[in-house]
Amino acid sequence: MDLSRVILYCIVCSDTSGDYVHKYIGKEPSGGSAEALTLKDKMPHNPLLMTGGVTLTSLMKPTFCFSERFEYFSRKVQGFAGNDYIGFNNSLSLALKDHSNRLYAIGHFLKTNKCLNKDAPVLLEELTELSIHFSSIDATCSSGSVIAATLANGGICPLTGERMALPDAVRNCLSIMNCCGVNDYSGEFMFEVGLPAKSNQSGALMLVIPNVLGMCFYSPRLDSSQNSTRAVKFCKMFTEKFTFHQFDPISTASAQRDKWDPRRQEFSESKEQQNLTLLFSSYEGKMTTLYRYLKEGVNFDFPDYDAELPSIWLCVVDRLR
């Protein structure tokens, strides 16, 4: 349900621009319910609230007809998921429509306050129906994790290699998830876990570790903030074990707090392998490798075959010539 707003935001920002989207929607946590009838500076607080989702829907391909807009969104979600399972839950759609009074109230509230698309006519009935359809997209933890991994990969699906969103749109999306993704628990989640996440009321939670990986959890028991209890607990345990909190000092975290950084590989090359790597890196001018070896304490002063000058310096001199 609510997870679809993450993709919707990326799509609209990629199709238009972040500046255009944020003429209509703010970037602040609301501190209240996701379904609250509240605005800030005559705009929804952020794109992940219901008010923000309805406004985003009005901005997405406004010249398309209803079926074309839904088909476009479905294809995008499928692309984010790397062609993993994405379906449509018709029972959920009918249930949401039967209990859509709040959604209709939000639609009228936004229209009254002129928060919807000003560049194209907006039919409130169609807009509400489309929002219900977007919220009825069906996914599994597997496909949800691929969506999270696509966000972690800067908008490129790691399974297909297809670009699904522009880098700036993904950066903006992760920033919004960072401060607003888990309802009124977002501040504490950022303090404890320090990673972008988005939860929904069905018990799903999507976690993104930028440039590393994405995860999706499902556990229906909810806490007082309408987040999955077990998913939040796992995220806390995860960043207690690994140095993935955004503000973990990588160089000292492992020693001081018994944390492990799986991105750092143990240096286990033999002396001969180190020597060959140093020689080729020096000859090819790969300074990054040389700096890394120097930091790791590798001996640069090994002699050449006739035991005269260190081979590494011979390669450097030859490279300079």
mmCIF file of N, CA, C and O in Angstrom, residues 38-95:
data_model
loop_
_atom_site.group_PDB
_atom_site.id
_atom_site.type_symbol
_atom_site.label_atom_id
_atom_site.label_comp_id
_atom_site.label_asym_id
_atom_site.label_seq_id
_atom_site.Cartn_x
_atom_site.Cartn_y
_atom_site.Cartn_z
ATOM 1 N N THR A 38 -3.945 17.738 7.298
ATOM 2 C CA THR A 38 -3.102 18.867 7.696
ATOM 3 C C THR A 38 -2.209 19.281 6.532
ATOM 4 O O THR A 38 -1.840 18.464 5.683
ATOM 5 N N LEU A 39 -1.871 20.566 6.505
ATOM 6 C CA LEU A 39 -0.970 21.118 5.503
ATOM 7 C C LEU A 39 0.071 21.979 6.204
ATOM 8 O O LEU A 39 -0.117 22.392 7.344
ATOM 9 N N LYS A 40 1.159 22.244 5.510
ATOM 10 C CA LYS A 40 2.145 23.205 5.985
ATOM 11 C C LYS A 40 2.476 24.134 4.840
ATOM 12 O O LYS A 40 2.871 23.677 3.755
ATOM 13 N N ASP A 41 2.317 25.420 5.031
ATOM 14 C CA ASP A 41 2.520 26.411 3.970
ATOM 15 C C ASP A 41 1.654 26.088 2.757
ATOM 16 O O ASP A 41 2.091 26.186 1.607
ATOM 17 N N LYS A 42 0.416 25.631 3.050
ATOM 18 C CA LYS A 42 -0.571 25.301 2.016
ATOM 19 C C LYS A 42 -0.111 24.160 1.113
ATOM 20 O O LYS A 42 -0.485 24.091 -0.067
ATOM 21 N N MET A 43 0.695 23.245 1.662
ATOM 22 C CA MET A 43 1.159 22.064 0.934
ATOM 23 C C MET A 43 1.134 20.867 1.880
ATOM 24 O O MET A 43 1.290 21.022 3.090
ATOM 25 N N PRO A 44 0.969 19.626 1.336
ATOM 26 C CA PRO A 44 1.185 18.436 2.168
ATOM 27 C C PRO A 44 2.602 18.442 2.726
ATOM 28 O O PRO A 44 3.533 18.925 2.083
ATOM 29 N N HIS A 45 2.768 17.906 3.920
ATOM 30 C CA HIS A 45 4.074 17.953 4.572
ATOM 31 C C HIS A 45 5.153 17.234 3.763
ATOM 32 O O HIS A 45 6.273 17.730 3.634
ATOM 33 N N ASN A 46 4.827 16.043 3.239
ATOM 34 C CA ASN A 46 5.813 15.268 2.483
ATOM 35 C C ASN A 46 5.104 14.292 1.554
ATOM 36 O O ASN A 46 3.904 14.039 1.715
ATOM 37 N N PRO A 47 5.809 13.695 0.601
ATOM 38 C CA PRO A 47 5.163 12.831 -0.395
ATOM 39 C C PRO A 47 4.697 11.487 0.138
ATOM 40 O O PRO A 47 3.958 10.780 -0.557
ATOM 41 N N LEU A 48 5.110 11.088 1.343
ATOM 42 C CA LEU A 48 4.800 9.754 1.848
ATOM 43 C C LEU A 48 3.518 9.711 2.668
ATOM 44 O O LEU A 48 3.070 8.631 3.056
ATOM 45 N N LEU A 49 2.919 10.867 2.940
ATOM 46 C CA LEU A 49 1.618 10.905 3.585
ATOM 47 C C LEU A 49 0.528 10.662 2.558
ATOM 48 O O LEU A 49 0.769 10.723 1.344
ATOM 49 N N MET A 50 -0.685 10.397 3.031
ATOM 50 C CA MET A 50 -1.784 10.194 2.089
ATOM 51 C C MET A 50 -2.057 11.469 1.292
ATOM 52 O O MET A 50 -2.337 11.409 0.086
ATOM 53 N N THR A 51 -1.973 12.626 1.945
ATOM 54 C CA THR A 51 -2.161 13.886 1.212
ATOM 55 C C THR A 51 -1.092 14.044 0.129
ATOM 56 O O THR A 51 -1.386 14.470 -0.984
ATOM 57 N N GLY A 52 0.158 13.685 0.463
ATOM 58 C CA GLY A 52 1.230 13.767 -0.524
ATOM 59 C C GLY A 52 1.045 12.778 -1.652
ATOM 60 O O GLY A 52 1.317 13.089 -2.817
ATOM 61 N N GLY A 53 0.560 11.557 -1.331
ATOM 62 C CA GLY A 53 0.334 10.554 -2.364
ATOM 63 C C GLY A 53 -0.732 10.965 -3.360
ATOM 64 O O GLY A 53 -0.588 10.763 -4.569
ATOM 65 N N VAL A 54 -1.814 11.560 -2.855
ATOM 66 C CA VAL A 54 -2.889 12.013 -3.753
ATOM 67 C C VAL A 54 -2.378 13.154 -4.644
ATOM 68 O O VAL A 54 -2.674 13.201 -5.848
ATOM 69 N N THR A 55 -1.612 14.062 -4.078
ATOM 70 C CA THR A 55 -1.053 15.157 -4.875
ATOM 71 C C THR A 55 -0.095 14.623 -5.937
ATOM 72 O O THR A 55 -0.108 15.077 -7.089
ATOM 73 N N LEU A 56 0.752 13.654 -5.572
ATOM 74 C CA LEU A 56 1.657 13.041 -6.556
ATOM 75 C C LEU A 56 0.874 12.388 -7.689
ATOM 76 O O LEU A 56 1.258 12.494 -8.860
ATOM 77 N N THR A 57 -0.228 11.726 -7.340
ATOM 78 C CA THR A 57 -1.051 11.071 -8.363
ATOM 79 C C THR A 57 -1.583 12.094 -9.362
ATOM 80 O O THR A 57 -1.648 11.831 -10.564
ATOM 81 N N SER A 58 -1.931 13.273 -8.876
ATOM 82 C CA SER A 58 -2.430 14.310 -9.788
ATOM 83 C C SER A 58 -1.337 14.830 -10.713
ATOM 84 O O SER A 58 -1.630 15.365 -11.789
ATOM 85 N N LEU A 59 -0.057 14.666 -10.313
ATOM 86 C CA LEU A 59 1.056 15.177 -11.118
ATOM 87 C C LEU A 59 1.587 14.157 -12.115
ATOM 88 O O LEU A 59 2.306 14.526 -13.039
ATOM 89 N N MET A 60 1.256 12.874 -11.933
ATOM 90 C CA MET A 60 1.815 11.830 -12.785
ATOM 91 C C MET A 60 1.027 11.697 -14.096
ATOM 92 O O MET A 60 -0.143 11.319 -14.089
ATOM 93 N N LYS A 61 1.684 12.018 -15.213
ATOM 94 C CA LYS A 61 1.096 11.874 -16.551
ATOM 95 C C LYS A 61 -0.343 12.380 -16.598
ATOM 96 O O LYS A 61 -1.279 11.634 -16.923
ATOM 97 N N PRO A 62 -0.587 13.647 -16.309
ATOM 98 C CA PRO A 62 -1.959 14.149 -16.222
ATOM 99 C C PRO A 62 -2.704 14.138 -17.552
ATOM 100 O O PRO A 62 -3.939 14.186 -17.560
ATOM 101 N N THR A 63 -1.992 14.073 -18.678
ATOM 102 C CA THR A 63 -2.662 14.077 -19.984
ATOM 103 C C THR A 63 -3.099 12.686 -20.416
ATOM 104 O O THR A 63 -3.842 12.553 -21.388
ATOM 105 N N PHE A 64 -2.625 11.642 -19.713
ATOM 106 C CA PHE A 64 -3.025 10.270 -20.046
ATOM 107 C C PHE A 64 -4.420 10.002 -19.498
ATOM 108 O O PHE A 64 -4.859 10.634 -18.528
ATOM 109 N N CYS A 65 -5.112 9.035 -20.102
ATOM 110 C CA CYS A 65 -6.392 8.607 -19.549
ATOM 111 C C CYS A 65 -6.148 7.667 -18.359
ATOM 112 O O CYS A 65 -5.013 7.266 -18.085
ATOM 113 N N PHE A 66 -7.225 7.300 -17.687
ATOM 114 C CA PHE A 66 -7.118 6.511 -16.455
ATOM 115 C C PHE A 66 -6.343 5.214 -16.686
ATOM 116 O O PHE A 66 -5.397 4.899 -15.945
ATOM 117 N N SER A 67 -6.726 4.453 -17.683
ATOM 118 C CA SER A 67 -6.097 3.148 -17.917
ATOM 119 C C SER A 67 -4.626 3.297 -18.303
ATOM 120 O O SER A 67 -3.779 2.496 -17.888
ATOM 121 N N GLU A 68 -4.306 4.333 -19.091
ATOM 122 C CA GLU A 68 -2.916 4.547 -19.494
ATOM 123 C C GLU A 68 -2.044 4.933 -18.306
ATOM 124 O O GLU A 68 -0.894 4.487 -18.199
ATOM 125 N N ARG A 69 -2.589 5.720 -17.389
ATOM 126 C CA ARG A 69 -1.822 6.124 -16.206
ATOM 127 C C ARG A 69 -1.539 4.918 -15.311
ATOM 128 O O ARG A 69 -0.426 4.752 -14.799
ATOM 129 N N PHE A 70 -2.556 4.085 -15.121
ATOM 130 C CA PHE A 70 -2.336 2.901 -14.276
ATOM 131 C C PHE A 70 -1.374 1.921 -14.943
ATOM 132 O O PHE A 70 -0.512 1.341 -14.273
ATOM 133 N N GLU A 71 -1.503 1.746 -16.252
ATOM 134 C CA GLU A 71 -0.595 0.847 -16.977
ATOM 135 C C GLU A 71 0.838 1.357 -16.911
ATOM 136 O O GLU A 71 1.786 0.577 -16.723
ATOM 137 N N TYR A 72 1.007 2.649 -17.040
ATOM 138 C CA TYR A 72 2.341 3.253 -16.955
ATOM 139 C C TYR A 72 2.958 3.011 -15.581
ATOM 140 O O TYR A 72 4.128 2.614 -15.471
ATOM 141 N N PHE A 73 2.171 3.228 -14.532
ATOM 142 C CA PHE A 73 2.675 3.019 -13.184
ATOM 143 C C PHE A 73 3.008 1.551 -12.942
ATOM 144 O O PHE A 73 4.053 1.228 -12.352
ATOM 145 N N SER A 74 2.151 0.653 -13.406
ATOM 146 C CA SER A 74 2.382 -0.787 -13.212
ATOM 147 C C SER A 74 3.677 -1.230 -13.880
ATOM 148 O O SER A 74 4.454 -2.017 -13.315
ATOM 149 N N ARG A 75 3.929 -0.733 -15.092
ATOM 150 C CA ARG A 75 5.166 -1.108 -15.803
ATOM 151 C C ARG A 75 6.393 -0.586 -15.054
ATOM 152 O O ARG A 75 7.425 -1.263 -14.989
ATOM 153 N N LYS A 76 6.274 0.601 -14.516
ATOM 154 C CA LYS A 76 7.394 1.152 -13.755
ATOM 155 C C LYS A 76 7.687 0.322 -12.506
ATOM 156 O O LYS A 76 8.850 0.034 -12.188
ATOM 157 N N VAL A 77 6.634 -0.047 -11.786
ATOM 158 C CA VAL A 77 6.821 -0.874 -10.585
ATOM 159 C C VAL A 77 7.450 -2.206 -10.959
ATOM 160 O O VAL A 77 8.358 -2.701 -10.280
ATOM 161 N N GLN A 78 6.993 -2.790 -12.071
ATOM 162 C CA GLN A 78 7.565 -4.054 -12.549
ATOM 163 C C GLN A 78 9.048 -3.892 -12.865
ATOM 164 O O GLN A 78 9.861 -4.759 -12.556
ATOM 165 N N GLY A 79 9.395 -2.766 -13.450
ATOM 166 C CA GLY A 79 10.796 -2.502 -13.755
ATOM 167 C C GLY A 79 11.636 -2.326 -12.494
ATOM 168 O O GLY A 79 12.761 -2.823 -12.415
ATOM 169 N N PHE A 80 11.101 -1.627 -11.508
ATOM 170 C CA PHE A 80 11.805 -1.473 -10.229
ATOM 171 C C PHE A 80 12.055 -2.829 -9.581
ATOM 172 O O PHE A 80 13.072 -3.032 -8.912
ATOM 173 N N ALA A 81 11.111 -3.756 -9.761
ATOM 174 C CA ALA A 81 11.215 -5.081 -9.139
ATOM 175 C C ALA A 81 12.001 -6.063 -9.981
ATOM 176 O O ALA A 81 12.081 -7.243 -9.627
ATOM 177 N N GLY A 82 12.574 -5.622 -11.095
ATOM 178 C CA GLY A 82 13.379 -6.518 -11.923
ATOM 179 C C GLY A 82 12.577 -7.644 -12.524
ATOM 180 O O GLY A 82 13.079 -8.769 -12.665
ATOM 181 N N ASN A 83 11.314 -7.378 -12.858
ATOM 182 C CA ASN A 83 10.397 -8.369 -13.431
ATOM 183 C C ASN A 83 10.090 -9.507 -12.472
ATOM 184 O O ASN A 83 9.650 -10.584 -12.893
ATOM 185 N N ASP A 84 10.342 -9.298 -11.180
ATOM 186 C CA ASP A 84 9.874 -10.232 -10.157
ATOM 187 C C ASP A 84 8.363 -10.046 -10.011
ATOM 188 O O ASP A 84 7.766 -9.187 -10.644
ATOM 189 N N TYR A 85 7.746 -10.835 -9.132
ATOM 190 C CA TYR A 85 6.292 -10.821 -9.028
ATOM 191 C C TYR A 85 5.756 -9.453 -8.611
ATOM 192 O O TYR A 85 6.131 -8.908 -7.574
ATOM 193 N N ILE A 86 4.886 -8.907 -9.429
ATOM 194 C CA ILE A 86 4.098 -7.718 -9.107
ATOM 195 C C ILE A 86 2.688 -7.981 -9.626
ATOM 196 O O ILE A 86 2.503 -8.307 -10.800
ATOM 197 N N GLY A 87 1.716 -7.885 -8.759
ATOM 198 C CA GLY A 87 0.343 -8.158 -9.168
ATOM 199 C C GLY A 87 -0.605 -7.056 -8.737
ATOM 200 O O GLY A 87 -0.190 -5.988 -8.264
ATOM 201 N N PHE A 88 -1.896 -7.327 -8.923
ATOM 202 C CA PHE A 88 -2.930 -6.378 -8.514
ATOM 203 C C PHE A 88 -3.917 -7.106 -7.623
ATOM 204 O O PHE A 88 -4.483 -8.136 -8.013
ATOM 205 N N ASN A 89 -4.120 -6.611 -6.405
ATOM 206 C CA ASN A 89 -5.001 -7.236 -5.429
ATOM 207 C C ASN A 89 -6.393 -6.632 -5.552
ATOM 208 O O ASN A 89 -6.675 -5.576 -4.993
ATOM 209 N N ASN A 90 -7.249 -7.323 -6.298
ATOM 210 C CA ASN A 90 -8.584 -6.790 -6.574
ATOM 211 C C ASN A 90 -9.438 -6.724 -5.314
ATOM 212 O O ASN A 90 -10.204 -5.772 -5.116
ATOM 213 N N SER A 91 -9.288 -7.718 -4.437
ATOM 214 C CA SER A 91 -10.057 -7.715 -3.183
ATOM 215 C C SER A 91 -9.693 -6.505 -2.328
ATOM 216 O O SER A 91 -10.560 -5.861 -1.735
ATOM 217 N N LEU A 92 -8.406 -6.212 -2.269
ATOM 218 C CA LEU A 92 -7.962 -5.037 -1.509
ATOM 219 C C LEU A 92 -8.501 -3.753 -2.131
ATOM 220 O O LEU A 92 -8.939 -2.841 -1.422
ATOM 221 N N SER A 93 -8.477 -3.699 -3.467
ATOM 222 C CA SER A 93 -8.982 -2.510 -4.154
ATOM 223 C C SER A 93 -10.453 -2.268 -3.824
ATOM 224 O O SER A 93 -10.860 -1.129 -3.531
ATOM 225 N N LEU A 94 -11.258 -3.332 -3.845
ATOM 226 C CA LEU A 94 -12.685 -3.194 -3.540
ATOM 227 C C LEU A 94 -12.886 -2.803 -2.076
ATOM 228 O O LEU A 94 -13.761 -1.987 -1.758
ATOM 229 N N ALA A 95 -12.061 -3.384 -1.186
ATOM 230 C CA ALA A 95 -12.178 -3.056 0.240
ATOM 231 C C ALA A 95 -11.816 -1.591 0.490
ATOM 232 O O ALA A 95 -12.482 -0.897 1.271
#
